[in-house]
Tab-separated table of C-alpha atoms in Angstrom:
chain	number	residue	atom	x	y	z
A	982	MET	CA	-171.899	3.931	-65.888
A	983	PRO	CA	-173.438	7.146	-66.034
A	984	LEU	CA	-175.969	5.253	-68.144
A	985	MET	CA	-176.580	2.650	-65.969
A	986	ALA	CA	-176.453	5.169	-62.537
A	987	LEU	CA	-179.258	7.261	-64.438
A	988	ILE	CA	-181.533	4.622	-65.018
A	989	ALA	CA	-180.712	3.165	-61.423
A	990	LEU	CA	-182.791	6.774	-59.863
A	991	TYR	CA	-185.182	6.508	-62.811
A	992	ILE	CA	-186.324	2.701	-61.102
A	993	LEU	CA	-186.179	4.477	-57.441
A	994	ALA	CA	-188.289	7.058	-58.803
A	995	SER	CA	-190.938	4.645	-59.610
A	996	VAL	CA	-190.578	3.211	-56.877
A	997	LEU	CA	-190.591	6.248	-54.863
A	998	VAL	CA	-194.391	7.069	-56.949
A	999	GLY	CA	-195.619	3.960	-56.650
A	1000	LEU	CA	-195.682	3.408	-52.390
A	1001	TYR	CA	-196.586	7.524	-52.274
A	1002	ALA	CA	-199.492	6.386	-54.439
A	1003	ALA	CA	-199.685	3.101	-51.271
A	1004	THR	CA	-200.930	5.947	-49.105
A	1005	ARG	CA	-204.617	5.987	-50.800
A	1006	VAL	CA	-204.621	2.071	-49.822
A	1007	ARG	CA	-207.297	1.208	-46.686
A	1008	THR	CA	-209.426	-1.196	-47.908
A	1009	SER	CA	-209.283	-4.260	-51.059
A	1010	ALA	CA	-210.982	-1.753	-53.373
A	1011	ASP	CA	-208.851	0.214	-53.385
A	1012	PHE	CA	-206.128	-2.391	-53.904
A	1013	ALA	CA	-207.664	-4.017	-56.383
A	1014	VAL	CA	-209.776	-1.048	-58.163
A	1015	ALA	CA	-208.662	2.148	-56.618
A	1016	GLY	CA	-211.395	2.631	-54.807
A	1017	ARG	CA	-213.500	2.897	-58.771
A	1018	SER	CA	-212.302	6.876	-58.557
A	1019	LEU	CA	-210.174	7.403	-61.754
A	1020	PRO	CA	-210.718	9.867	-63.923
A	1021	LEU	CA	-210.558	9.952	-67.748
A	1022	ALA	CA	-206.782	11.026	-68.585
A	1023	VAL	CA	-205.992	8.431	-65.981
A	1024	ILE	CA	-207.497	5.430	-67.184
A	1025	ILE	CA	-206.394	6.157	-70.740
A	1026	ALA	CA	-202.756	6.445	-69.276
A	1027	THR	CA	-203.353	2.955	-67.549
A	1028	THR	CA	-204.522	1.146	-70.415
A	1029	PHE	CA	-202.216	2.265	-72.581
A	1030	ALA	CA	-199.235	1.794	-70.443
A	1031	THR	CA	-200.040	-1.965	-69.942
A	1032	TRP	CA	-200.113	-2.685	-73.002
A	1033	PHE	CA	-197.504	-1.118	-74.065
A	1034	GLY	CA	-194.820	-3.607	-72.418
A	1035	SER	CA	-191.593	-5.243	-73.285
A	1036	GLU	CA	-193.312	-6.983	-76.552
A	1037	THR	CA	-194.574	-3.773	-78.199
A	1038	VAL	CA	-190.900	-2.037	-77.730
A	1039	MET	CA	-188.759	-5.304	-78.590
A	1040	GLY	CA	-190.868	-8.467	-79.826
A	1041	ALA	CA	-193.218	-6.789	-82.470
A	1042	PRO	CA	-189.834	-5.147	-83.931
A	1043	ALA	CA	-188.966	-8.124	-84.429
A	1044	GLN	CA	-190.970	-9.656	-85.734
A	1045	PHE	CA	-192.545	-6.782	-88.248
A	1046	MET	CA	-188.419	-7.565	-89.441
A	1047	GLN	CA	-188.767	-11.358	-89.727
A	1048	GLU	CA	-192.373	-11.681	-91.106
A	1049	GLY	CA	-193.802	-8.283	-92.306
A	1050	LEU	CA	-197.302	-6.422	-91.553
A	1051	GLY	CA	-198.689	-9.223	-91.607
A	1052	GLY	CA	-197.098	-11.185	-88.625
A	1053	VAL	CA	-198.229	-8.434	-86.293
A	1054	VAL	CA	-201.831	-9.249	-86.804
A	1055	GLU	CA	-201.320	-10.425	-83.357
A	1056	GLU	CA	-199.378	-7.837	-81.736
A	1057	PRO	CA	-199.986	-4.644	-81.608
A	1058	ILE	CA	-202.775	-4.643	-84.509
A	1059	GLY	CA	-204.774	-7.817	-82.512
A	1060	SER	CA	-203.992	-5.779	-78.811
A	1061	SER	CA	-205.342	-2.923	-79.759
A	1062	LEU	CA	-208.387	-3.329	-81.289
A	1063	CYS	CA	-209.073	-5.834	-78.343
A	1064	LEU	CA	-209.160	-2.740	-75.991
A	1065	VAL	CA	-211.516	-0.993	-78.689
A	1066	LEU	CA	-213.677	-4.246	-78.810
A	1067	VAL	CA	-214.418	-4.229	-74.497
A	1068	GLY	CA	-214.862	-0.514	-74.701
A	1069	LEU	CA	-217.834	-0.755	-77.361
A	1070	PHE	CA	-219.058	-3.787	-76.179
A	1071	PHE	CA	-218.633	-4.868	-73.019
A	1072	ALA	CA	-217.380	-1.888	-70.498
A	1073	ARG	CA	-220.960	-0.290	-69.253
A	1074	ALA	CA	-222.536	-3.823	-68.699
A	1075	LEU	CA	-219.653	-5.294	-67.035
A	1076	TYR	CA	-219.319	-2.020	-64.810
A	1077	ARG	CA	-222.790	-1.659	-63.561
A	1078	LYS	CA	-222.252	-5.125	-61.594
A	1079	LYS	CA	-220.233	-3.016	-59.758
A	1080	ILE	CA	-217.768	-5.859	-59.503
A	1081	ILE	CA	-214.100	-6.576	-58.447
A	1082	THR	CA	-213.030	-9.002	-60.910
A	1083	LEU	CA	-213.993	-10.841	-64.414
A	1084	GLY	CA	-214.246	-13.990	-62.221
A	1085	ASP	CA	-217.136	-12.395	-60.429
A	1086	TYR	CA	-219.000	-11.539	-63.499
A	1087	TYR	CA	-218.191	-15.492	-64.214
A	1088	ARG	CA	-219.981	-15.994	-60.985
A	1089	LEU	CA	-223.208	-14.338	-61.026
A	1090	ARG	CA	-224.128	-15.148	-64.613
A	1091	TYR	CA	-222.635	-18.740	-64.305
A	1092	GLY	CA	-222.430	-19.665	-60.401
A	1093	HIS	CA	-218.948	-20.328	-58.808
A	1094	VAL	CA	-218.138	-23.943	-60.660
A	1095	VAL	CA	-217.570	-21.764	-63.572
A	1096	GLU	CA	-215.838	-18.694	-61.476
A	1097	ILE	CA	-213.136	-20.887	-60.564
A	1098	ILE	CA	-212.153	-22.783	-63.095
A	1099	SER	CA	-212.576	-19.402	-65.584
A	1100	SER	CA	-210.733	-18.129	-62.971
A	1101	ILE	CA	-207.730	-20.669	-62.916
A	1102	ILE	CA	-207.357	-20.619	-67.286
A	1103	ILE	CA	-206.884	-16.467	-66.092
A	1104	VAL	CA	-204.627	-16.570	-63.785
A	1105	ILE	CA	-202.142	-20.058	-65.698
A	1106	SER	CA	-202.739	-17.476	-69.062
A	1107	TYR	CA	-200.533	-14.220	-66.833
A	1108	LEU	CA	-197.410	-17.078	-66.531
A	1109	GLY	CA	-196.848	-16.494	-70.103
A	1110	TRP	CA	-197.029	-12.048	-70.117
A	1111	VAL	CA	-195.296	-11.808	-66.862
A	1112	GLY	CA	-193.094	-13.887	-67.743
A	1113	ALA	CA	-192.002	-12.087	-70.732
A	1114	GLN	CA	-191.861	-8.655	-68.818
A	1115	ILE	CA	-189.373	-10.011	-66.234
A	1116	THR	CA	-187.424	-11.725	-68.870
A	1117	ALA	CA	-187.270	-8.441	-71.114
A	1118	LEU	CA	-186.596	-6.306	-67.545
A	1119	GLY	CA	-183.545	-8.591	-67.212
A	1120	LEU	CA	-182.485	-8.476	-71.175
A	1121	VAL	CA	-182.901	-4.585	-70.863
A	1122	LEU	CA	-180.320	-3.888	-67.299
A	1123	ASN	CA	-178.006	-6.809	-68.765
A	1124	VAL	CA	-177.543	-4.718	-71.946
A	1125	ILE	CA	-177.649	-0.723	-70.062
A	1126	SER	CA	-174.645	-2.306	-67.486
A	1127	GLY	CA	-172.609	-3.833	-70.363
A	1128	GLY	CA	-173.343	-7.143	-69.654
A	1129	ALA	CA	-171.524	-6.912	-65.843
A	1130	VAL	CA	-174.735	-7.647	-64.769
A	1131	PRO	CA	-176.097	-11.162	-65.768
A	1132	VAL	CA	-179.349	-11.726	-66.911
A	1133	VAL	CA	-180.475	-13.762	-64.500
A	1134	TRP	CA	-180.034	-11.371	-61.615
A	1135	ALA	CA	-181.203	-8.526	-63.616
A	1136	MET	CA	-184.751	-10.229	-64.021
A	1137	VAL	CA	-184.764	-10.790	-60.193
A	1138	LEU	CA	-183.918	-6.746	-58.694
A	1139	GLY	CA	-186.099	-5.606	-61.796
A	1140	THR	CA	-188.511	-8.226	-60.686
A	1141	ALA	CA	-187.966	-6.859	-56.941
A	1142	ALA	CA	-188.354	-3.294	-57.851
A	1143	VAL	CA	-191.922	-3.517	-59.460
A	1144	LEU	CA	-192.744	-5.907	-56.852
A	1145	LEU	CA	-192.284	-3.577	-54.055
A	1146	TYR	CA	-195.197	-0.653	-54.590
A	1147	THR	CA	-197.332	-2.856	-56.430
A	1148	LEU	CA	-197.124	-4.732	-53.503
A	1149	TYR	CA	-198.249	-1.723	-51.117
A	1150	GLY	CA	-200.388	0.276	-53.000
A	1151	GLY	CA	-202.201	-2.428	-55.901
A	1152	MET	CA	-204.015	-0.900	-58.227
A	1153	TRP	CA	-203.194	3.111	-57.126
A	1154	SER	CA	-199.518	2.257	-57.250
A	1155	VAL	CA	-199.625	0.200	-61.012
A	1156	ALA	CA	-202.312	3.462	-62.614
A	1157	LEU	CA	-199.937	6.442	-60.834
A	1158	THR	CA	-196.757	5.170	-62.190
A	1159	ASP	CA	-198.335	4.550	-65.752
A	1160	PHE	CA	-199.663	7.599	-65.595
A	1161	VAL	CA	-195.770	9.050	-65.596
A	1162	GLN	CA	-194.526	5.633	-67.840
A	1163	MET	CA	-197.071	7.425	-70.148
A	1164	ILE	CA	-195.338	10.447	-71.094
A	1165	VAL	CA	-191.653	8.722	-71.088
A	1166	ILE	CA	-192.732	6.468	-72.927
A	1167	VAL	CA	-194.375	8.572	-75.915
A	1168	LEU	CA	-191.547	11.450	-75.212
A	1169	GLY	CA	-188.801	8.815	-75.281
A	1170	LEU	CA	-189.635	6.491	-78.334
A	1171	VAL	CA	-190.935	9.578	-80.754
A	1172	ALA	CA	-187.274	11.433	-79.674
A	1173	ILE	CA	-185.489	8.107	-80.795
A	1174	ALA	CA	-187.678	7.712	-83.773
A	1175	TRP	CA	-186.286	11.243	-84.982
A	1176	ARG	CA	-182.754	10.461	-84.621
A	1177	ALA	CA	-182.670	7.042	-86.380
A	1178	SER	CA	-185.081	8.474	-89.122
A	1179	ASP	CA	-182.549	11.497	-89.362
A	1180	MET	CA	-179.553	9.036	-89.691
A	1181	ALA	CA	-181.171	6.697	-92.476
A	1182	GLY	CA	-181.963	9.177	-94.861
A	1183	GLY	CA	-185.168	10.767	-93.834
A	1184	ALA	CA	-188.666	8.936	-92.841
A	1185	GLY	CA	-189.245	8.368	-97.171
A	1186	ALA	CA	-186.088	6.425	-97.029
A	1187	VAL	CA	-187.281	3.812	-94.443
A	1188	ILE	CA	-190.572	3.175	-95.610
A	1189	GLU	CA	-189.264	2.497	-99.276
A	1190	PHE	CA	-186.685	0.040	-98.175
A	1191	ALA	CA	-189.366	-1.479	-95.741
A	1192	ALA	CA	-191.714	-1.664	-99.435
A	1193	ARG	CA	-189.130	-2.820	-101.208
A	1194	GLU	CA	-188.048	-6.041	-98.470
A	1195	GLY	CA	-192.219	-6.545	-98.831
A	1196	LYS	CA	-192.374	-5.807	-94.589
A	1197	LEU	CA	-195.665	-3.785	-95.093
A	1198	GLN	CA	-197.582	-7.028	-97.306
A	1199	PHE	CA	-200.259	-7.197	-94.360
A	1200	PHE	CA	-203.206	-9.420	-96.290
A	1201	PRO	CA	-201.550	-13.518	-97.071
A	1202	THR	CA	-201.028	-14.241	-100.279
A	1203	GLY	CA	-201.697	-17.712	-100.503
A	1204	GLY	CA	-204.731	-19.515	-100.047
A	1205	VAL	CA	-207.085	-21.317	-97.768
A	1206	ARG	CA	-204.346	-22.114	-95.303
A	1207	GLU	CA	-202.965	-19.634	-94.944
A	1208	TRP	CA	-205.998	-17.085	-94.615
A	1209	THR	CA	-207.409	-19.280	-91.984
A	1210	PHE	CA	-203.913	-19.221	-89.531
A	1211	PHE	CA	-203.971	-15.422	-90.146
A	1212	ILE	CA	-207.088	-15.349	-89.331
A	1213	ALA	CA	-206.388	-17.320	-85.491
A	1214	ALA	CA	-203.075	-15.321	-85.248
A	1215	ALA	CA	-205.740	-11.992	-85.547
A	1216	ILE	CA	-207.856	-13.204	-83.195
A	1217	THR	CA	-205.288	-14.647	-80.470
A	1218	MET	CA	-204.775	-11.567	-78.459
A	1219	MET	CA	-208.246	-9.286	-80.185
A	1220	PHE	CA	-211.001	-11.553	-78.839
A	1221	GLY	CA	-208.213	-13.574	-76.118
A	1222	SER	CA	-207.218	-10.474	-74.424
A	1223	ILE	CA	-210.773	-9.543	-73.811
A	1224	PRO	CA	-211.455	-12.220	-70.555
A	1225	GLN	CA	-208.370	-10.864	-68.678
A	1226	GLN	CA	-208.271	-9.426	-65.123
A	1227	ASP	CA	-206.197	-6.383	-66.365
A	1228	VAL	CA	-208.205	-5.332	-68.904
A	1229	PHE	CA	-211.148	-4.594	-67.138
A	1230	GLN	CA	-209.424	-4.121	-63.600
A	1231	ARG	CA	-208.875	-0.238	-65.464
A	1232	VAL	CA	-212.528	-0.698	-66.657
A	1233	LEU	CA	-213.991	-1.179	-63.153
A	1234	ALA	CA	-211.340	1.232	-61.857
A	1235	SER	CA	-213.261	4.202	-63.674
A	1236	ARG	CA	-215.007	6.758	-61.503
A	1237	ASP	CA	-218.069	7.076	-64.120
A	1238	GLU	CA	-219.646	4.515	-66.416
A	1239	ARG	CA	-218.865	7.223	-69.192
A	1240	ILE	CA	-215.356	6.882	-68.728
A	1241	ALA	CA	-215.340	3.129	-68.277
A	1242	GLN	CA	-216.059	2.773	-71.926
A	1243	ARG	CA	-214.768	5.149	-73.082
A	1244	GLY	CA	-210.816	5.220	-71.514
A	1245	PRO	CA	-210.572	1.843	-73.251
A	1246	VAL	CA	-211.249	2.423	-76.680
A	1247	ILE	CA	-208.928	5.895	-76.424
A	1248	GLY	CA	-205.805	3.874	-75.379
A	1249	GLY	CA	-206.603	1.260	-77.815
A	1250	LEU	CA	-206.697	3.626	-80.282
A	1251	LEU	CA	-203.461	5.281	-78.971
A	1252	TYR	CA	-201.450	2.398	-78.487
A	1253	MET	CA	-202.023	1.208	-81.983
A	1254	ALA	CA	-200.773	4.738	-83.353
A	1255	PHE	CA	-197.879	4.597	-80.659
A	1256	ALA	CA	-196.998	0.832	-81.448
A	1257	PHE	CA	-195.220	1.184	-84.790
A	1258	VAL	CA	-193.205	3.489	-83.403
A	1259	PRO	CA	-190.879	1.457	-82.895
A	1260	ILE	CA	-190.966	-0.814	-85.909
A	1261	PHE	CA	-190.181	2.444	-87.676
A	1262	SER	CA	-186.740	3.229	-85.546
A	1263	ALA	CA	-186.388	-0.445	-85.860
A	1264	VAL	CA	-186.280	-0.491	-89.612
A	1265	ALA	CA	-184.408	2.145	-89.721
A	1266	ALA	CA	-181.846	0.586	-87.870
A	1267	LEU	CA	-181.243	-2.264	-90.540
A	1268	LEU	CA	-180.211	0.265	-92.407
A	1269	VAL	CA	-177.630	2.169	-90.541
A	1270	LEU	CA	-175.947	-0.947	-88.433
A	1271	PRO	CA	-173.193	-3.065	-89.994
A	1272	ASN	CA	-174.340	-5.927	-88.738
A	1273	ALA	CA	-177.920	-5.581	-89.082
A	1274	GLN	CA	-178.464	-8.843	-90.854
A	1275	GLU	CA	-176.407	-11.032	-88.598
A	1276	MET	CA	-178.133	-10.034	-85.809
A	1277	LEU	CA	-181.456	-9.907	-87.094
A	1278	GLU	CA	-180.983	-13.850	-87.554
A	1279	SER	CA	-178.692	-14.196	-83.946
A	1280	ASP	CA	-181.379	-12.166	-81.773
A	1281	PRO	CA	-183.455	-9.350	-83.726
A	1282	GLN	CA	-184.587	-7.998	-80.531
A	1283	ARG	CA	-181.308	-6.789	-79.377
A	1284	ILE	CA	-181.572	-4.792	-82.940
A	1285	LEU	CA	-182.784	-1.340	-81.573
A	1286	PRO	CA	-181.188	-1.027	-78.513
A	1287	THR	CA	-177.835	-1.497	-79.824
A	1288	LEU	CA	-178.801	1.333	-82.365
A	1289	VAL	CA	-179.165	3.655	-79.065
A	1290	LEU	CA	-176.512	2.096	-77.449
A	1291	GLU	CA	-174.012	2.325	-80.122
A	1292	HIS	CA	-175.244	5.836	-82.595
A	1293	MET	CA	-176.810	7.476	-80.145
A	1294	PRO	CA	-175.628	10.108	-77.564
A	1295	ALA	CA	-176.661	9.776	-74.318
A	1296	ALA	CA	-179.366	11.880	-73.949
A	1297	LEU	CA	-181.426	9.808	-76.196
A	1298	GLN	CA	-180.035	7.174	-74.625
A	1299	VAL	CA	-181.395	7.617	-71.207
A	1300	ALA	CA	-184.491	8.860	-72.852
A	1301	PHE	CA	-184.610	5.579	-75.101
A	1302	PHE	CA	-184.110	2.776	-71.959
A	1303	GLY	CA	-186.454	4.983	-70.104
A	1304	ALA	CA	-189.260	4.514	-72.369
A	1305	LEU	CA	-188.719	1.021	-72.226
A	1306	LEU	CA	-188.494	0.580	-68.816
A	1307	SER	CA	-191.316	2.433	-68.301
A	1308	ALA	CA	-193.092	-0.192	-70.681
A	1309	ILE	CA	-192.148	-3.196	-69.164
A	1310	MET	CA	-192.402	-2.100	-65.563
A	1311	SER	CA	-196.038	-0.319	-66.376
A	1312	THR	CA	-197.046	-3.849	-67.667
A	1313	ALA	CA	-195.524	-5.834	-65.500
A	1314	SER	CA	-197.209	-4.347	-62.232
A	1315	ALA	CA	-200.760	-4.816	-63.604
A	1316	THR	CA	-199.861	-8.119	-64.741
A	1317	MET	CA	-198.152	-8.837	-61.336
A	1318	LEU	CA	-201.736	-7.617	-59.581
A	1319	ALA	CA	-204.191	-8.970	-62.069
A	1320	PRO	CA	-203.374	-12.624	-61.239
A	1321	ALA	CA	-202.899	-12.056	-57.717
A	1322	THR	CA	-206.921	-9.937	-56.786
A	1323	THR	CA	-208.394	-13.330	-59.206
A	1324	VAL	CA	-206.827	-15.499	-57.463
A	1325	VAL	CA	-207.910	-14.066	-53.442
A	1326	GLU	CA	-211.544	-13.116	-54.872
A	1327	ASN	CA	-212.714	-15.693	-56.831
A	1328	ILE	CA	-210.866	-18.824	-55.573
A	1329	TRP	CA	-209.218	-18.287	-51.885
A	1330	ARG	CA	-212.426	-16.609	-51.276
A	1331	ASN	CA	-214.404	-19.711	-52.544
A	1332	LEU	CA	-212.865	-21.113	-49.840
A	1333	HIS	CA	-212.599	-19.196	-46.829
A	1334	PRO	CA	-216.016	-16.901	-47.064
A	1335	GLU	CA	-215.982	-16.224	-43.969
A	1336	LEU	CA	-212.790	-13.417	-44.593
A	1337	SER	CA	-213.092	-10.055	-43.515
A	1338	ASP	CA	-212.184	-6.471	-45.644
A	1339	ARG	CA	-208.662	-6.657	-43.829
A	1340	GLN	CA	-207.561	-10.384	-44.737
A	1341	THR	CA	-209.026	-9.554	-48.384
A	1342	LEU	CA	-206.308	-7.393	-48.578
A	1343	ARG	CA	-203.685	-8.876	-46.586
A	1344	ALA	CA	-204.456	-11.776	-48.445
A	1345	MET	CA	-203.732	-9.753	-51.909
A	1346	ARG	CA	-200.639	-8.773	-51.156
A	1347	ILE	CA	-199.169	-12.186	-50.472
A	1348	SER	CA	-201.132	-13.838	-53.755
A	1349	THR	CA	-199.078	-10.995	-55.685
A	1350	LEU	CA	-196.018	-12.242	-53.601
A	1351	ILE	CA	-196.211	-15.527	-54.387
A	1352	PHE	CA	-197.261	-14.801	-58.023
A	1353	THR	CA	-194.330	-12.621	-59.112
A	1354	VAL	CA	-192.189	-15.324	-57.503
A	1355	CYS	CA	-193.647	-17.938	-59.141
A	1356	VAL	CA	-193.361	-16.137	-62.054
A	1357	LEU	CA	-190.134	-15.173	-61.862
A	1358	ALA	CA	-188.868	-18.707	-61.467
A	1359	TYR	CA	-191.027	-19.458	-64.730
A	1360	ALA	CA	-188.966	-16.264	-66.731
A	1361	ILE	CA	-185.718	-17.774	-65.585
A	1362	ALA	CA	-186.338	-20.845	-66.539
A	1363	MET	CA	-187.635	-19.909	-70.768
A	1364	GLU	CA	-184.569	-17.462	-70.723
A	1365	GLY	CA	-184.255	-16.942	-74.195
A	1366	SER	CA	-187.603	-17.394	-75.484
A	1367	SER	CA	-189.549	-15.111	-78.098
A	1368	ILE	CA	-190.340	-12.343	-75.853
A	1369	TYR	CA	-193.698	-12.331	-78.524
A	1370	GLU	CA	-194.169	-16.127	-78.811
A	1371	LEU	CA	-194.126	-15.960	-74.799
A	1372	VAL	CA	-196.869	-13.080	-74.938
A	1373	ALA	CA	-198.956	-14.134	-78.241
A	1374	GLY	CA	-199.167	-17.783	-76.379
A	1375	ALA	CA	-200.350	-16.955	-73.466
A	1376	TYR	CA	-203.424	-15.477	-74.633
A	1377	GLN	CA	-204.815	-19.092	-76.840
A	1378	MET	CA	-205.751	-20.853	-73.423
A	1379	PRO	CA	-208.513	-17.157	-72.532
A	1380	LEU	CA	-209.529	-16.831	-76.134
A	1381	VAL	CA	-211.269	-21.236	-76.066
A	1382	GLY	CA	-211.334	-21.488	-72.123
A	1383	ALA	CA	-213.166	-18.567	-71.238
A	1384	PHE	CA	-213.901	-15.539	-74.091
A	1385	VAL	CA	-216.518	-17.880	-75.518
A	1386	PRO	CA	-219.198	-18.015	-71.721
A	1387	LEU	CA	-217.827	-14.308	-71.484
A	1388	ALA	CA	-219.606	-13.573	-75.068
A	1389	CYS	CA	-222.560	-15.581	-74.103
A	1390	GLY	CA	-223.185	-14.632	-71.260
A	1391	VAL	CA	-223.532	-10.430	-72.143
A	1392	TYR	CA	-225.337	-11.205	-75.836
A	1393	TRP	CA	-226.614	-13.865	-75.481
A	1394	LYS	CA	-229.519	-14.635	-72.438
A	1395	ARG	CA	-229.841	-18.356	-73.321
A	1396	ALA	CA	-226.632	-19.277	-72.551
A	1397	THR	CA	-226.570	-21.595	-69.242
A	1398	THR	CA	-224.319	-22.957	-66.297
A	1399	GLN	CA	-224.670	-26.032	-68.078
A	1400	GLY	CA	-223.710	-24.439	-71.341
A	1401	ALA	CA	-220.698	-22.607	-70.121
A	1402	LEU	CA	-218.774	-25.946	-68.582
A	1403	ALA	CA	-219.482	-27.240	-72.000
A	1404	SER	CA	-217.879	-24.290	-74.029
A	1405	THR	CA	-215.193	-24.337	-71.532
A	1406	ALA	CA	-214.585	-27.803	-72.097
A	1407	CYS	CA	-215.048	-28.683	-75.592
A	1408	GLY	CA	-212.481	-25.808	-75.961
A	1409	VAL	CA	-209.474	-26.391	-74.296
A	1410	LEU	CA	-210.186	-30.080	-74.931
A	1411	VAL	CA	-209.603	-29.685	-78.818
A	1412	TRP	CA	-206.986	-26.747	-78.360
A	1413	LEU	CA	-204.697	-29.667	-76.637
A	1414	VAL	CA	-205.891	-32.366	-79.085
A	1415	PHE	CA	-204.021	-29.831	-81.776
A	1416	THR	CA	-201.751	-28.015	-80.181
A	1417	PHE	CA	-200.055	-31.457	-79.102
A	1418	SER	CA	-200.607	-33.398	-83.107
A	1419	THR	CA	-198.271	-31.809	-85.027
A	1420	THR	CA	-200.071	-32.908	-87.837
A	1421	LEU	CA	-203.761	-31.413	-86.831
A	1422	SER	CA	-201.615	-28.132	-86.095
A	1423	GLU	CA	-200.273	-27.179	-89.738
A	1424	ALA	CA	-203.192	-28.285	-91.469
A	1425	PHE	CA	-205.369	-25.738	-88.916
A	1426	PRO	CA	-204.264	-23.761	-85.934
A	1427	PRO	CA	-205.017	-24.799	-82.819
A	1428	GLN	CA	-206.349	-21.854	-81.314
A	1429	LEU	CA	-209.290	-21.207	-83.863
A	1430	ALA	CA	-210.533	-24.750	-84.059
A	1431	GLY	CA	-210.688	-24.438	-79.495
A	1432	VAL	CA	-212.949	-21.173	-80.198
A	1433	LEU	CA	-215.289	-22.977	-82.990
A	1434	ALA	CA	-215.387	-25.889	-80.130
A	1435	ALA	CA	-216.372	-23.434	-77.185
A	1436	LEU	CA	-219.049	-21.879	-79.381
A	1437	VAL	CA	-220.522	-25.653	-80.268
A	1438	GLY	CA	-219.986	-26.550	-77.016
A	1439	MET	CA	-221.811	-23.452	-75.698
A	1440	VAL	CA	-224.811	-23.641	-77.730
A	1441	ALA	CA	-224.847	-26.983	-77.584
A	1442	GLY	CA	-224.660	-27.310	-73.517
A	1443	SER	CA	-226.526	-23.959	-73.387
A	1444	LEU	CA	-230.063	-25.915	-76.081
A	1445	ALA	CA	-229.444	-29.299	-74.242
A	1446	PRO	CA	-231.668	-30.449	-71.556
A	1447	GLN	CA	-230.348	-28.898	-68.537
A	1448	TRP	CA	-229.001	-31.977	-66.612
A	1449	LEU	CA	-227.035	-30.694	-64.754
A	1450	PRO	CA	-228.273	-29.494	-61.535
A	1451	ASN	CA	-228.036	-25.859	-60.291
A	1452	LEU	CA	-224.519	-25.981	-58.822
A	1453	HIS	CA	-224.252	-22.302	-57.799
A	1454	ASP	CA	-227.303	-23.007	-55.539
A	1455	ALA	CA	-226.015	-26.859	-54.161
A	1456	ILE	CA	-222.716	-24.741	-53.104
A	1457	LEU	CA	-224.788	-22.415	-51.055
A	1458	GLN	CA	-227.044	-24.541	-49.519
A	1459	PHE	CA	-223.927	-26.762	-48.636
A	1460	ARG	CA	-222.541	-23.298	-47.270
A	1461	GLU	CA	-225.174	-22.748	-44.829
A	1462	GLU	CA	-225.161	-26.427	-43.670
A	1463	ASN	CA	-221.474	-26.430	-42.590
A	1464	SER	CA	-222.336	-22.786	-40.810
A	1465	ALA	CA	-225.371	-23.663	-38.850
A	1466	GLU	CA	-223.737	-27.565	-37.814
A	1467	THR	CA	-220.601	-25.215	-36.612
A	1468	LYS	CA	-222.974	-23.046	-34.947
A	1469	GLY	CA	-224.960	-25.795	-33.312
A	1470	ILE	CA	-227.881	-25.667	-34.917
A	1471	ASN	CA	-229.798	-28.159	-36.423
A	1472	PRO	CA	-230.447	-27.783	-40.614
A	1473	SER	CA	-234.131	-27.821	-41.758
A	1474	PRO	CA	-233.903	-30.615	-44.493
A	1475	ALA	CA	-233.435	-29.373	-48.400
A	1476	THR	CA	-236.583	-30.062	-50.261
């Protein structure tokens, strides 16, 4: 129980740090993007810590041990390259817009209808990612307590702690706790890898074992079908994570344009490097644990925690579980905040444009609470699911429904509202057809089929005669007419 007590103190300290940061929140912009004032070091830390979640420490090592290096092309390889691509190709263009959410960009570029549809797609995609963090919180607290705390109750307690400081401090709390948690993650996991390496006979022995087992094979060895599924896996998080609010929340929270561009690139490269530390430790565990093969077949996610609990001193146990909880809590707080701000800024405000800034701030906090409760219920319902699969599957919808309109909106001047709507409709429809057809999904990856259909829809819809009315202007006119009627003014007829 001393381990449990120390972990409880660490969680309490994280909550207090987050609540201290909440004293800086005065406006909705403070809550959503920390007043656009964060320096480079904090942007790097919060980008790194947000990406470094349960799937990195527990999901990716389990995937690597089962499928080798090629099996982790989605996470961490694809996700780290996503951050680099955001910094190189998207950060500068969106930072200059002085927006709060990614949905704001869709509105400015394509109008309100595309804004709402894209925002709904983005929010839905967070169910899997946040659900994975809550699942991991429950699993870790259950393991630390020796089974005394049931997994479901552990999920509830862990979620409540993260929700507390996120609810009050928003992006300020997330950024400050992420900075502390990044330090804990790096120091804790490096210490564990060092010890695990010694126990397994040195780093050379671990790498040699991985090579002998065929785990270092990256590219597929089969034909066209194998390469097609490999490419689809690579782009799922590499491109699917780009149209996500949590990514651009860090970009938009930067103090200046240079930081907005450099922060994701440096954070992504650091993430790529350190994501292989827990993978290395898990492979070392296969050489140390006598029942490793049995665990590999039943629940490979427990191999690394079991190694630490059964074969490492108390100090390293605290270091590991502190790092693991830091990784989970930093990701959970960011992924609770991102969809909540999107719901208010890009959906609720379209229904209630008269909201004051104070009302918007309160709505963001209420949205955070409601979304967290919904995701907690989802995570409990999905208990037993693979953390890696929950995260990887979450990004297929934004990949097929939101990525192409974003990329074409930034880099293709001829992209239109009609093209964006056609892109989203074609992408999501084809993806659903392939997903629910066993024959089609086994022959061709659904997410790749969806993104190709989205691209065709964008080009065809933008180049075809623009038969759709200007929905943006129509909605604005409707609002003005309603406002005039409310004030007793007879609006002039539309031309």
